XYZ file of C-alpha atoms in Angstrom:
629
model
C 96.145 48.872 202.745
C 94.583 47.563 199.609
C 97.392 49.170 197.199
C 100.127 47.159 199.291
C 98.220 43.972 199.604
C 97.667 44.356 195.505
C 101.480 44.521 195.010
C 102.333 41.801 197.415
C 100.024 39.330 195.207
C 101.191 40.262 192.411
C 105.080 40.042 193.392
C 104.700 36.986 195.465
C 105.297 34.640 192.573
C 107.712 36.642 190.920
C 109.721 36.536 194.566
C 109.109 32.816 194.362
C 110.853 32.735 190.750
C 114.116 34.628 192.306
C 114.469 32.692 195.528
C 114.173 29.577 193.452
C 116.600 30.447 190.738
C 119.362 32.242 192.550
C 119.226 30.191 195.968
C 117.272 26.374 195.936
C 117.742 25.159 192.302
C 119.699 22.421 193.637
C 117.248 21.416 196.264
C 113.916 20.135 194.485
C 112.091 20.082 197.523
C 112.577 23.572 198.937
C 111.962 25.173 195.595
C 108.657 23.080 195.631
C 107.558 24.491 199.254
C 108.674 28.104 197.976
C 106.483 27.841 195.272
C 103.501 26.443 196.562
C 104.042 28.644 199.655
C 103.647 31.874 197.241
C 100.707 31.018 195.482
C 98.635 29.917 198.742
C 99.812 33.159 200.244
C 98.799 35.023 197.413
C 95.426 33.183 197.315
C 94.766 34.038 200.626
C 95.606 37.643 200.006
C 93.128 37.715 197.317
C 90.674 36.401 199.342
C 91.090 39.295 201.732
C 90.746 41.925 199.207
C 87.655 40.185 198.005
C 85.845 39.937 201.306
C 86.674 43.602 201.630
C 85.411 44.299 198.188
C 82.380 42.449 198.533
C 81.380 44.172 201.669
C 81.948 47.554 200.037
C 79.317 49.232 197.963
C 81.184 50.362 195.419
C 82.008 48.799 192.022
C 85.879 48.930 192.460
C 88.770 49.315 195.096
C 91.237 52.380 194.785
C 93.808 51.806 192.129
C 97.757 51.489 192.593
C 99.730 52.955 190.332
C 103.353 54.159 189.831
C 104.496 56.281 186.994
C 106.647 54.698 184.362
C 107.259 56.155 181.017
C 106.147 59.904 179.894
C 107.340 61.174 176.710
C 105.326 64.453 175.667
C 101.216 63.973 175.788
C 101.924 60.378 176.353
C 102.046 58.844 180.021
C 102.187 55.354 181.012
C 101.845 53.837 184.639
C 102.183 50.184 186.117
C 99.047 50.375 187.624
C 96.432 47.578 189.417
C 92.786 47.549 188.739
C 90.640 45.987 191.824
C 87.458 45.402 190.706
C 84.708 42.467 190.695
C 86.301 41.483 187.262
C 89.952 41.220 188.268
C 88.970 39.887 191.588
C 87.039 37.417 190.493
C 90.289 36.035 188.177
C 92.460 36.744 190.764
C 90.630 34.090 192.808
C 90.688 31.721 189.948
C 94.267 31.913 188.979
C 95.838 31.763 192.422
C 92.972 29.352 193.662
C 93.181 26.757 191.123
C 96.817 27.427 190.856
C 97.390 26.229 194.117
C 95.521 23.350 194.178
C 97.729 22.268 190.888
C 100.965 23.363 192.545
C 99.851 21.030 195.401
C 98.892 18.128 193.011
C 102.321 18.721 191.193
C 104.536 17.913 194.202
C 103.168 14.481 193.781
C 103.018 14.230 190.022
C 106.611 15.491 189.406
C 108.319 13.930 192.397
C 110.781 12.053 190.350
C 111.391 14.063 187.525
C 115.293 15.511 187.404
C 114.005 19.157 186.611
C 111.459 19.340 189.558
C 113.211 22.564 190.563
C 113.051 24.337 187.284
C 109.313 23.146 186.928
C 108.141 24.724 189.918
C 110.300 28.098 188.881
C 108.329 27.826 185.568
C 104.934 27.474 187.387
C 105.779 30.419 189.869
C 106.701 32.827 186.603
C 103.551 31.741 184.924
C 101.315 32.425 187.837
C 103.314 36.054 187.970
C 102.825 36.632 184.691
C 98.834 35.655 184.333
C 98.302 38.041 187.474
C 99.711 40.970 185.886
C 97.370 40.406 182.994
C 94.473 40.089 185.298
C 95.477 43.118 187.389
C 96.480 45.485 184.732
C 94.900 48.935 184.418
C 96.125 49.426 181.264
C 96.639 48.209 177.563
C 100.678 48.581 177.775
C 101.038 46.772 181.051
C 98.402 44.317 179.914
C 100.621 43.671 176.707
C 103.694 43.346 178.800
C 102.532 40.484 180.967
C 100.563 38.863 177.612
C 103.774 38.359 176.302
C 105.099 36.876 179.664
C 102.406 34.372 179.463
C 103.579 33.526 176.064
C 107.500 33.195 177.295
C 106.506 31.257 180.450
C 103.792 28.889 178.350
C 106.643 28.443 175.884
C 108.869 27.159 179.027
C 106.137 24.958 180.322
C 105.138 23.297 177.143
C 108.538 22.430 176.038
C 109.318 21.379 179.698
C 110.640 18.037 178.515
C 112.849 19.906 175.666
C 114.618 16.490 175.010
C 111.421 15.158 172.987
C 111.206 16.348 169.725
C 107.568 16.925 169.723
C 107.932 19.081 173.194
C 110.115 21.284 171.448
C 107.745 21.438 168.341
C 105.137 21.772 170.414
C 106.117 25.054 172.331
C 107.293 26.605 169.197
C 104.174 26.083 167.665
C 102.409 27.745 170.295
C 104.831 30.742 170.949
C 105.090 31.353 167.170
C 101.090 31.213 166.563
C 99.961 33.508 169.751
C 102.987 36.094 167.871
C 100.519 36.297 164.876
C 97.372 37.113 166.948
C 99.884 39.048 169.239
C 100.827 41.588 166.186
C 96.918 42.507 165.527
C 96.579 42.994 168.920
C 99.511 45.800 169.121
C 97.922 47.136 166.026
C 94.880 47.553 167.979
C 96.281 48.898 170.679
C 97.823 51.881 168.390
C 94.869 52.516 166.916
C 92.896 52.969 169.990
C 95.468 55.272 171.413
C 95.598 57.274 168.093
C 92.136 58.077 168.043
C 91.019 58.135 171.955
C 94.746 59.593 172.903
C 95.215 56.962 176.265
C 95.702 53.243 176.956
C 94.197 53.597 180.898
C 91.109 51.478 180.835
C 89.037 53.734 183.287
C 90.275 56.689 180.929
C 89.266 55.235 177.777
C 86.084 54.428 179.316
C 85.469 58.380 179.955
C 86.781 59.412 176.900
C 84.939 57.148 174.621
C 81.125 58.569 175.502
C 82.078 62.190 173.772
C 84.160 60.682 171.196
C 81.917 58.176 170.154
C 81.857 59.806 166.757
C 85.578 59.519 166.045
C 85.695 56.038 167.216
C 82.717 54.718 165.698
C 84.478 54.610 161.784
C 87.707 52.398 163.026
C 85.550 50.895 165.702
C 84.912 47.171 163.612
C 88.797 47.342 162.520
C 89.855 47.901 166.139
C 87.750 45.826 167.958
C 88.592 43.008 165.298
C 92.271 44.077 165.660
C 92.075 43.458 169.469
C 90.234 40.470 169.134
C 93.324 38.895 167.433
C 95.278 38.763 170.700
C 92.310 36.634 172.259
C 92.316 34.767 169.019
C 96.062 33.732 170.135
C 95.499 32.885 173.418
C 92.033 31.467 173.560
C 93.153 29.494 170.508
C 89.954 30.634 168.397
C 89.705 29.500 164.431
C 92.137 29.853 162.802
C 94.797 30.291 165.528
C 93.649 27.160 167.079
C 96.158 24.464 166.189
C 98.523 25.379 168.823
C 96.388 24.168 171.607
C 96.353 20.392 171.303
C 99.735 20.282 170.817
C 100.426 22.251 174.333
C 99.595 18.602 175.530
C 103.357 17.723 175.308
C 103.810 19.274 178.491
C 103.229 17.550 181.843
C 99.885 17.281 182.645
C 99.411 19.568 185.389
C 100.838 22.472 183.188
C 97.830 21.273 180.801
C 95.615 22.095 183.738
C 96.835 25.224 184.466
C 96.955 26.510 180.718
C 93.521 25.165 179.766
C 91.745 25.709 182.950
C 92.691 28.570 184.688
C 95.231 30.593 183.150
C 96.965 31.234 179.601
C 93.667 30.311 177.529
C 91.429 32.009 179.715
C 93.016 35.464 179.135
C 92.051 36.086 175.823
C 88.012 35.909 177.151
C 89.161 37.841 180.155
C 90.853 40.761 177.755
C 87.569 40.822 175.934
C 85.439 41.569 178.927
C 88.226 44.080 180.192
C 87.900 45.944 176.830
C 83.998 45.096 176.577
C 82.945 49.034 176.166
C 85.355 49.194 172.989
C 83.759 46.428 171.204
C 80.312 47.273 172.003
C 80.028 50.699 169.843
C 77.077 51.592 167.913
C 77.959 50.843 164.374
C 80.680 48.306 165.259
C 80.379 44.964 163.519
C 83.203 43.604 165.364
C 81.250 41.980 168.002
C 79.114 39.582 165.158
C 82.171 38.496 163.836
C 83.527 37.582 167.031
C 79.859 35.716 168.041
C 80.597 33.846 164.759
C 84.316 32.612 165.230
C 83.448 31.632 168.558
C 80.586 29.595 167.721
C 82.575 27.913 164.747
C 85.130 27.360 166.710
C 82.991 25.577 169.606
C 80.977 23.286 166.851
C 84.899 22.652 165.348
C 86.432 21.348 168.195
C 83.670 19.305 169.566
C 83.665 17.278 166.318
C 87.294 16.807 166.366
C 87.301 15.712 169.914
C 84.397 12.697 168.874
C 87.339 10.824 167.459
C 90.396 11.362 169.471
C 91.907 8.438 171.441
C 94.511 10.302 173.399
C 93.471 11.252 177.112
C 94.716 14.432 177.109
C 93.590 15.291 173.586
C 90.194 15.274 173.898
C 90.473 17.106 177.008
C 92.239 19.564 174.926
C 89.791 19.963 172.201
C 87.299 20.163 174.886
C 88.741 23.329 176.170
C 88.736 24.607 172.541
C 85.058 24.010 172.441
C 84.279 25.534 175.724
C 86.158 28.662 174.978
C 84.616 29.101 171.520
C 81.153 28.990 173.946
C 82.684 32.212 176.214
C 83.779 34.092 173.049
C 80.275 33.301 171.324
C 78.746 34.633 174.698
C 80.995 38.089 174.326
C 80.385 38.387 170.779
C 76.174 38.090 171.840
C 76.818 41.203 174.090
C 76.974 38.719 177.253
C 80.361 39.373 179.105
C 78.733 38.145 182.414
C 77.774 34.786 180.972
C 81.185 34.401 179.354
C 82.932 35.375 182.854
C 80.675 33.090 184.351
C 81.172 29.797 182.453
C 84.608 30.957 182.581
C 84.877 30.313 186.014
C 82.892 27.350 186.400
C 85.231 26.124 183.590
C 88.297 26.694 185.655
C 86.937 24.331 188.425
C 85.647 21.378 186.170
C 88.114 21.448 183.528
C 91.307 21.714 186.013
C 89.393 18.427 187.754
C 89.320 16.552 184.358
C 92.910 17.574 183.587
C 94.172 16.731 186.825
C 92.086 13.521 187.054
C 93.263 13.033 183.408
C 96.889 12.805 184.930
C 95.664 10.707 187.648
C 94.941 7.998 185.257
C 98.249 8.545 183.304
C 99.950 7.834 186.423
C 97.911 4.958 187.544
C 98.735 3.645 183.891
C 102.106 4.260 183.871
C 102.086 7.102 181.622
C 99.874 5.252 179.261
C 97.462 8.187 177.174
C 95.425 6.041 174.920
C 92.093 5.612 176.037
C 91.644 2.198 174.012
C 94.740 0.775 176.101
C 93.061 1.444 179.425
C 89.365 -0.083 181.329
C 88.013 -1.638 184.269
C 89.666 1.953 186.049
C 86.687 2.360 188.151
C 87.704 0.018 190.795
C 91.425 0.215 190.574
C 91.224 4.164 191.223
C 88.052 5.016 192.836
C 88.607 8.392 194.167
C 89.689 9.188 190.168
C 86.236 7.950 188.742
C 84.178 9.498 191.135
C 85.823 12.889 191.076
C 86.560 12.592 187.119
C 82.933 11.641 186.811
C 81.949 14.969 188.786
C 83.996 16.980 186.069
C 82.270 14.915 183.518
C 78.678 16.011 184.577
C 79.775 19.215 185.276
C 80.959 20.066 181.407
C 78.283 18.028 180.155
C 75.958 20.428 182.083
C 73.636 18.490 183.757
C 71.730 19.989 186.795
C 72.293 20.864 189.294
C 76.616 20.914 189.094
C 77.997 24.434 188.540
C 78.164 23.794 184.305
C 74.535 23.546 183.710
C 74.234 26.898 185.201
C 76.890 28.789 183.111
C 76.235 27.064 179.788
C 72.491 28.007 180.238
C 73.302 31.396 180.830
C 74.870 31.472 177.434
C 72.216 29.492 175.686
C 69.687 32.373 177.245
C 72.015 35.130 176.077
C 71.626 33.729 172.672
C 67.896 33.680 172.857
C 67.461 37.136 174.538
C 69.722 38.710 171.638
C 68.174 36.725 169.025
C 70.714 34.807 167.692
C 68.469 31.767 167.235
C 71.227 30.128 165.031
C 74.109 30.334 167.501
C 71.547 29.259 170.065
C 70.896 25.826 167.873
C 74.648 25.205 167.444
C 75.066 25.753 171.232
C 72.526 22.929 172.088
C 74.335 20.913 169.466
C 77.791 21.312 170.585
C 76.332 20.503 174.422
C 75.011 17.338 173.003
C 78.468 16.604 171.414
C 80.346 17.345 174.713
C 78.075 15.145 176.317
C 78.718 12.153 173.937
C 82.416 12.645 173.786
C 83.244 12.706 177.340
C 81.065 9.954 178.386
C 82.723 8.226 175.267
C 86.334 8.600 177.355
C 84.233 7.905 180.648
C 82.914 4.372 179.319
C 86.251 3.222 177.686
C 88.655 4.469 180.304
C 86.812 3.284 183.688
C 84.393 0.539 182.726
C 84.475 -2.763 181.030
C 87.586 -5.225 181.259
C 91.066 -4.063 181.478
C 92.648 -3.540 177.593
C 96.164 -3.741 178.379
C 98.795 -5.013 181.254
C 99.184 -1.465 182.164
C 95.429 -1.186 182.991
C 95.549 -4.385 184.739
C 98.054 -3.632 187.355
C 96.922 0.435 187.442
C 96.561 2.062 191.144
C 95.320 4.979 192.475
C 97.222 7.908 193.141
C 98.515 9.378 196.337
C 96.601 11.647 198.538
C 98.540 14.568 197.362
C 97.428 13.922 193.991
C 93.486 13.058 194.995
C 92.804 15.869 197.674
C 93.360 18.210 194.909
C 90.774 16.344 192.767
C 88.423 15.941 195.668
C 88.626 19.856 196.379
C 88.076 20.706 192.858
C 84.808 18.327 192.640
C 83.248 20.057 195.565
C 83.975 23.297 193.813
C 82.395 21.810 190.359
C 79.391 20.821 192.362
C 78.437 24.077 194.153
C 80.103 26.529 191.593
C 77.001 27.483 189.951
C 74.649 28.314 193.115
C 77.826 30.559 194.760
C 77.026 34.023 193.494
C 79.870 33.967 190.762
C 77.133 35.566 187.930
C 75.973 37.957 190.596
C 79.667 39.331 190.875
C 80.137 39.449 187.142
C 76.610 41.309 186.911
C 77.801 43.936 189.474
C 80.764 44.366 187.227
C 78.779 44.605 183.614
C 75.358 45.721 184.473
C 75.405 47.200 188.222
C 71.787 48.610 187.797
C 70.019 44.987 186.702
C 67.455 43.601 188.931
C 68.671 41.123 191.632
C 69.035 37.698 190.856
C 67.209 34.800 193.169
C 68.033 35.201 196.628
C 67.162 31.742 198.347
C 68.828 28.562 197.811
C 66.355 26.695 196.499
C 65.297 29.703 194.195
C 69.061 29.847 192.825
C 68.517 26.170 192.131
C 65.565 26.382 189.833
C 66.332 29.958 188.407
C 67.399 28.800 184.991
C 63.842 27.042 184.686
C 62.222 30.327 185.187
C 64.593 32.935 183.695
C 64.750 30.869 180.194
C 63.189 27.604 180.020
C 63.779 26.536 176.645
C 67.224 27.079 177.047
C 67.071 24.852 180.181
C 65.313 22.046 179.141
C 66.916 22.099 175.351
C 70.335 22.233 177.070
C 69.059 18.747 179.286
C 67.545 17.393 176.544
C 70.810 17.350 174.608
C 72.691 15.822 177.505
C 70.128 12.971 177.442
C 70.634 12.412 173.936
C 74.473 12.824 174.227
C 74.350 10.120 176.925
C 72.142 7.546 175.202
C 74.095 7.872 172.257
C 77.943 7.105 174.028
C 75.929 4.382 176.139
C 74.566 2.733 172.823
C 78.046 2.715 171.201
C 80.709 2.588 173.857
C 79.354 0.927 177.190
C 80.490 -2.393 175.966
C 82.814 -1.918 173.094
C 86.375 -3.328 172.812
C 86.812 -0.976 169.897
C 85.779 2.396 168.536
C 82.590 1.384 166.010
C 82.447 4.979 164.522
C 85.307 4.934 162.187
C 83.094 1.927 160.214
C 79.997 3.872 160.550
C 81.114 7.244 159.349
C 84.131 6.701 156.802
C 85.886 9.599 155.597
C 84.484 12.230 158.219
C 85.762 9.968 160.943
C 88.924 10.242 159.446
C 88.634 13.909 158.902
C 87.574 14.340 162.524
C 90.511 12.115 163.696
C 93.260 14.261 161.512
C 91.859 17.540 163.241
C 90.046 18.127 159.746
C 93.803 18.372 158.060
C 94.369 22.322 159.719
C 97.887 21.309 160.333
C 98.707 19.838 156.922
C 96.799 22.430 155.325
C 99.256 25.439 157.224
C 102.040 23.133 156.398
C 101.328 23.059 152.512
C 100.061 26.445 152.001
C 101.014 29.062 154.885
C 104.165 27.769 155.864
C 105.706 27.619 152.154
C 104.039 31.221 151.774
C 105.976 32.527 154.855
C 109.359 30.267 154.581
C 109.444 31.077 150.737
C 107.716 33.923 149.638
C 108.383 36.099 152.576
C 111.000 35.117 153.549
C 113.026 35.725 150.595
C 111.351 39.025 150.274
C 112.629 40.043 153.417
C 115.948 38.473 152.957
C 116.315 40.645 149.744
C 114.971 43.799 151.482
C 117.477 43.246 154.171
C 120.662 42.229 151.957
C 120.216 44.715 149.122
C 118.629 47.980 150.839
C 119.261 47.856 154.418
C 122.618 45.772 154.843
C 123.569 46.940 151.067
C 122.485 50.357 149.910
C 122.042 52.002 153.699
C 124.580 50.470 155.791
C 127.680 49.335 153.288
C 126.525 52.471 150.971
C 127.117 54.679 153.691
C 130.340 53.374 155.066
C 131.302 52.680 151.476
C 130.878 56.466 150.762
C 132.539 57.441 153.639
C 135.336 55.111 153.119
C 135.828 56.695 149.589
C 135.751 60.281 150.811
C 138.405 59.419 153.499
C 140.539 57.662 150.836
C 139.949 60.978 148.579
C 141.119 63.414 150.997
C 144.093 61.119 152.230
C 145.558 61.594 148.757
C 145.721 65.323 149.933
C 147.919 64.953 152.735
C 150.958 64.004 151.133
C 153.436 65.186 153.671
C 155.302 67.170 151.011
C 156.074 70.776 151.414
C 156.156 71.996 148.037
C 152.719 70.199 147.223
C 151.381 72.140 150.171
C 152.708 75.472 148.687
C 151.534 74.699 145.499
C 148.036 73.943 146.705
C 148.008 77.437 148.804
C 149.172 79.318 145.712
C 146.447 77.668 143.230
C 143.778 78.077 145.903
C 144.612 81.653 146.378
C 144.756 82.156 142.936
C 141.335 80.521 142.214
C 139.693 82.938 145.097
C 141.478 86.176 143.148
C 139.744 84.902 139.713
C 136.513 84.410 141.129
C 136.649 88.042 142.679
C 137.998 89.675 139.802
C 135.394 88.173 137.414
C 132.412 89.173 139.589
């Protein structure tokens, strides 16, 4: 039963793509209904499988696999793995994805590409489910690339705009850089351990620990390259903010429940390969995650586009998750990934509601006074802001606290201090956004005539707000603990104990996290509660300009990396192709064959006397050689 349900969950969105593309492309309403039904059905089936899993005493359900390739000793299957890790992610992808699909019905209703949009959403959902459910590296990599294609289609959905076309190309090419390293890491693991199946690799790794240890750092960092691309970690972080060129529900899907989560999920899935004695991969991963969290938070402080602020917030929170994995805390990373899916989807959809109310205005300094004009959007957005900031007892407090506690437990004091400072910055830039957008007076005519969004858009906000409130005490951390530390001590059982557990488990992390929230909120209130313009540029000077211009990473890449790849590397590749491959190998081989053919053709004259002469000459030559010997 579980095998059949698993295959159905995976292929329902793909069937939706086929139905829309082949039959209902000219019927927008029917296309949307098919897509929404497919993802909701996948969520219900995932919930059924999850309930049976929670009632079982095993750490995983029976795997479903179909043979695909068998070449010598190499065997590849299309296999599905159902355990706590994959089932948790399946619920996130289909559950949050369902709300985003429903929200899109209202947000995209007047778009001429309505059917194409929902077909692309379904393809994205299918691709992400394939990554989540894959039981081997090869299948994961195939769906990994399908997610890249899907994101290309969705980010560039409004391809008539030059900025959208450039953004989808930027995302696609940047991810290819990370995926190249990921592929090399997969090949290295296969060369050393002789398998690509995750369960087989985990079994084979124990007796072959000595063989794997010398290459563990290189293999781990190459695999991490894939996560650097998908989860937009430094230095491959530059594509994510530009992904805002797609429709706002796409931003919610990419930045909350799917694409950016894929990198963190992959690191947790293969954590046993990274956590090898003698490997320094985790230490590098931790510091890259920490640096990304700090860098993105600083940039967010001076962004004025509401979606870009949230985009850099996502970058920062992904840095938290990657940092947690690097500190040997996959449980805390997945815990934060799950709660983040709730409140970041809420914030992006809330931003979409604001943009809808503002007639597609995105500059926060042209908004204001939306608290009274869009009350449902305001209150739900406030819940998301409080959860992201880490205010007790909302979900973000618990998951962020688990990462800070992990830093203390593993004696990463510098990363702990960095995490607390990033929490302060997070509260500051989010309440900067809230004060400017929802309070004060209307700063434009659009703000003066703003209105609340329709129910089809506000009800998903309400549901996500509820999940953002209760997500921290739903037992999510215990679910992932069952995956990564099945023998660990049980967590607080009672509701009251769960509410106060962080203060007894790691009081320093909990209290300093709340102190950071108070400091960030106080600074944001002092600077922005009554401001008509941003006072920071005058106070910070060049630093403010650097943050507003994203520390000039795009300009740096354009002047250094791109000229190198376009000029030096491209010319070298062109020379190899023109002179060696095309010239010497292809044209050389064909030219030699042509010359030999022309020479042999000279012997075929059609003259009987010539043939007789050649026959006699040949016989004479043979006789001469025989007699000479």
